[in-house]
Coordinates of C-alpha atoms in Angstrom, one line a residue:
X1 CA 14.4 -27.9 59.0
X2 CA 11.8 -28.7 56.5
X3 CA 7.6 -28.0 56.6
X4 CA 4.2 -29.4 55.6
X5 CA 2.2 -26.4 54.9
X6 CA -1.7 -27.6 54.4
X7 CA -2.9 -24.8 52.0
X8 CA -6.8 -25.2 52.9
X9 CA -6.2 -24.5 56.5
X10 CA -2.9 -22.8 56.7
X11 CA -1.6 -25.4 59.4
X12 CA 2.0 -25.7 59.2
X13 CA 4.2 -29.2 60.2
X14 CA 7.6 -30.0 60.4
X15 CA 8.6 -32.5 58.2
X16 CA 10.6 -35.5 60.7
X17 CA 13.5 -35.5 57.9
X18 CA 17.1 -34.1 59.0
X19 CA 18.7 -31.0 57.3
X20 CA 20.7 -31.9 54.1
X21 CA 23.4 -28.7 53.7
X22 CA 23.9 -30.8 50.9
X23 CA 20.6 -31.3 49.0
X24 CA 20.6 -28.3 46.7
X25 CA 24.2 -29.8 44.8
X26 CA 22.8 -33.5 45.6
X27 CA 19.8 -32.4 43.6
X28 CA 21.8 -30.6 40.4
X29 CA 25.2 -30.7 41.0
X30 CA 25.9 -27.4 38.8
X31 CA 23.4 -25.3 40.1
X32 CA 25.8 -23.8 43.0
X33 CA 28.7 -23.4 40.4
X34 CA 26.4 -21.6 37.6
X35 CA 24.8 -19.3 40.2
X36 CA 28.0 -18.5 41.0
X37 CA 28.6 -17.5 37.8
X38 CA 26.3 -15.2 37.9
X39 CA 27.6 -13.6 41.0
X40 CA 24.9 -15.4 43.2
X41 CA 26.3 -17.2 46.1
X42 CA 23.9 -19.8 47.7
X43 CA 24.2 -19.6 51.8
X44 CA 21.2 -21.5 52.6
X45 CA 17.7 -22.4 51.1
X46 CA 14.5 -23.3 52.7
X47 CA 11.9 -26.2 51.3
X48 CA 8.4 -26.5 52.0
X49 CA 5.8 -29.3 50.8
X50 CA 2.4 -28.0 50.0
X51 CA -0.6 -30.3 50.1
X52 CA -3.4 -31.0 52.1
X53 CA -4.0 -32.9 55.3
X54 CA -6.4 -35.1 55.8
X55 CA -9.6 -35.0 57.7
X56 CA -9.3 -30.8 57.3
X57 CA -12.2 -30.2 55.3
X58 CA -12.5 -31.4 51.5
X59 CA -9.6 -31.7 48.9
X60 CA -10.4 -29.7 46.1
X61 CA -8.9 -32.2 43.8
X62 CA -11.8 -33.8 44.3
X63 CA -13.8 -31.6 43.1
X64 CA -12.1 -32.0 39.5
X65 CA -12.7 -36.0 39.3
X66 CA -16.8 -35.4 40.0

């Protein structure tokens, strides 16, 4: 399954989206076949989003439009 990791607090979410075995070659379709080549073979990946939740203190990005 997928996260949310907040990166001012640390809190960590799962993301409500079902696991695509198929994401890596939906999202470049030769990437399996030129790791391959390479004598890499893909058996599974993980993905994280990184952000910041709301209401957990200020976003620092703010900081940079001030």
């Amino acid at each position: 399954h997928y996260h949310l990791r907040c990166l001012r607090s640390g809190r960590v979410q799962d993301l409500p989206t079902p696991f695509d075995p198929d994401l890596i070659t939906r999202l470049d379709p030769d990437l399996a076949a030129r790791l391959r080549d390479q004598g890499f073979h893909v058996t599974g990946y993980r993905l994280e989003l990184v952000g910041y939740f709301e209401g957990e203190g200020d976003d620092p990005r703010s900081k940079e439009k001030a």
